[in-house]
Amino acid sequence: MDAVTDHVLDAAEPALRALSDYLAAAARWKQENRGAAKGSPSNLLMTAASRALSVLALADEAGVNRLRFAYAPAPETSTGLPQGTTAGPPPSPPSPGTAPRR
């Protein structure tokens, strides 16, 4: 699944970057983006340009997190045990007859 997603993102990245560049250029045309009010055409174009690239960033973050969860050890809790495990009874002490002799 990761390989398919990576190939789709690799294929889509140039188009999304070009789209973002075009939207940003349209928003900056005649410098209408300076001081543009929220919801104005220039503001909306800049937001769209940013969101076009955020798709790539979110997909990249998801892939990194998937790898991290698959290969990183479980985080330790305050008890010092990996998350999801519980503390069992302490080990029993060795019997007195098995102590090394001097």
Coordinates of C-alpha atoms in Angstrom, one line a residue:
M1 CA 0.0 0.0 0.0
D2 CA 2.8 2.4 0.8
A3 CA 4.5 1.8 -2.6
V4 CA 1.3 2.6 -4.4
T5 CA 0.7 5.8 -2.4
D6 CA 4.3 6.9 -2.9
H7 CA 4.0 6.4 -6.7
V8 CA 0.7 8.4 -6.8
L9 CA 2.3 11.2 -4.8
D10 CA 5.4 11.2 -6.9
A11 CA 3.2 11.5 -10.0
A12 CA 1.0 14.2 -8.5
E13 CA 3.6 16.4 -6.9
P14 CA 4.8 18.2 -10.1
A15 CA 1.2 19.0 -11.0
L16 CA 0.3 20.2 -7.5
R17 CA 3.4 22.4 -7.3
A18 CA 2.6 23.9 -10.7
L19 CA -1.0 24.5 -9.6
S20 CA 0.1 26.1 -6.3
D21 CA 2.6 28.3 -8.2
Y22 CA -0.2 29.4 -10.7
L23 CA -2.7 30.2 -7.9
A24 CA -0.1 32.2 -5.9
A25 CA 0.9 34.1 -9.1
A26 CA -2.8 34.9 -9.8
A27 CA -3.2 36.1 -6.2
R28 CA -0.2 38.3 -6.5
W29 CA -1.2 39.8 -9.9
K30 CA -1.1 43.5 -9.6
Q31 CA -0.1 43.0 -6.0
E32 CA -3.7 42.6 -5.0
N33 CA -2.8 40.1 -2.3
R34 CA -1.2 42.8 -0.1
G35 CA -3.7 43.7 2.6
A36 CA -6.3 41.5 1.0
A37 CA -9.3 41.0 3.2
K38 CA -10.2 37.5 4.4
G39 CA -12.5 35.9 1.9
S40 CA -11.4 38.2 -1.0
P41 CA -10.4 36.5 -4.3
S42 CA -6.7 37.1 -3.7
N43 CA -6.9 35.7 -0.1
L44 CA -8.8 32.6 -1.3
L45 CA -6.3 32.0 -4.1
M46 CA -3.4 32.1 -1.7
T47 CA -5.2 29.8 0.7
A48 CA -5.9 27.4 -2.2
A49 CA -2.2 27.5 -3.2
S50 CA -1.2 26.6 0.3
R51 CA -3.7 23.8 0.6
A52 CA -2.6 22.3 -2.7
L53 CA 0.9 21.8 -1.2
S54 CA -0.4 20.7 2.3
V55 CA -1.8 17.6 0.6
L56 CA 1.8 16.5 -0.1
A57 CA 2.9 17.4 3.4
L58 CA 0.1 15.5 5.1
A59 CA 0.7 12.4 2.9
D60 CA 4.4 12.6 3.7
E61 CA 3.7 12.9 7.5
A62 CA 1.3 9.9 7.3
G63 CA 3.9 7.8 5.6
V64 CA 6.6 8.7 8.2
N65 CA 4.2 7.9 11.0
R66 CA 3.3 4.6 9.5
L67 CA 6.9 3.6 9.3
R68 CA 7.6 4.9 12.8
F69 CA 4.7 2.8 14.3
A70 CA 5.8 -0.2 12.4
Y71 CA 9.5 -0.1 13.3
A72 CA 9.9 1.9 16.5
P73 CA 9.5 0.3 19.8
A74 CA 6.4 1.1 21.8
P75 CA 6.9 4.2 24.0
E76 CA 7.5 3.6 27.7
T77 CA 4.9 4.6 30.2
S78 CA 5.6 6.2 33.6
T79 CA 6.1 2.7 35.0
G80 CA 9.0 2.1 32.7
L81 CA 7.2 -0.7 30.8
P82 CA 6.3 -0.5 27.1
Q83 CA 2.8 0.8 26.5
G84 CA 0.1 -1.9 26.6
T85 CA 2.0 -4.2 29.1
T86 CA 1.2 -4.5 32.8
A87 CA 3.5 -5.1 35.6
G88 CA 3.4 -8.7 36.8
P89 CA 4.4 -10.0 40.2
P90 CA 8.0 -9.5 41.1
P91 CA 10.3 -12.5 40.5
S92 CA 10.7 -14.8 43.4
P93 CA 14.0 -14.7 45.2
P94 CA 16.4 -17.7 44.7
S95 CA 16.1 -20.5 47.3
P96 CA 18.8 -20.4 50.0
G97 CA 20.2 -23.7 49.0
T98 CA 21.4 -22.4 45.6
A99 CA 23.6 -19.6 46.8
P100 CA 27.2 -19.8 45.5
R101 CA 29.7 -21.1 48.1
R102 CA 32.9 -19.4 49.0

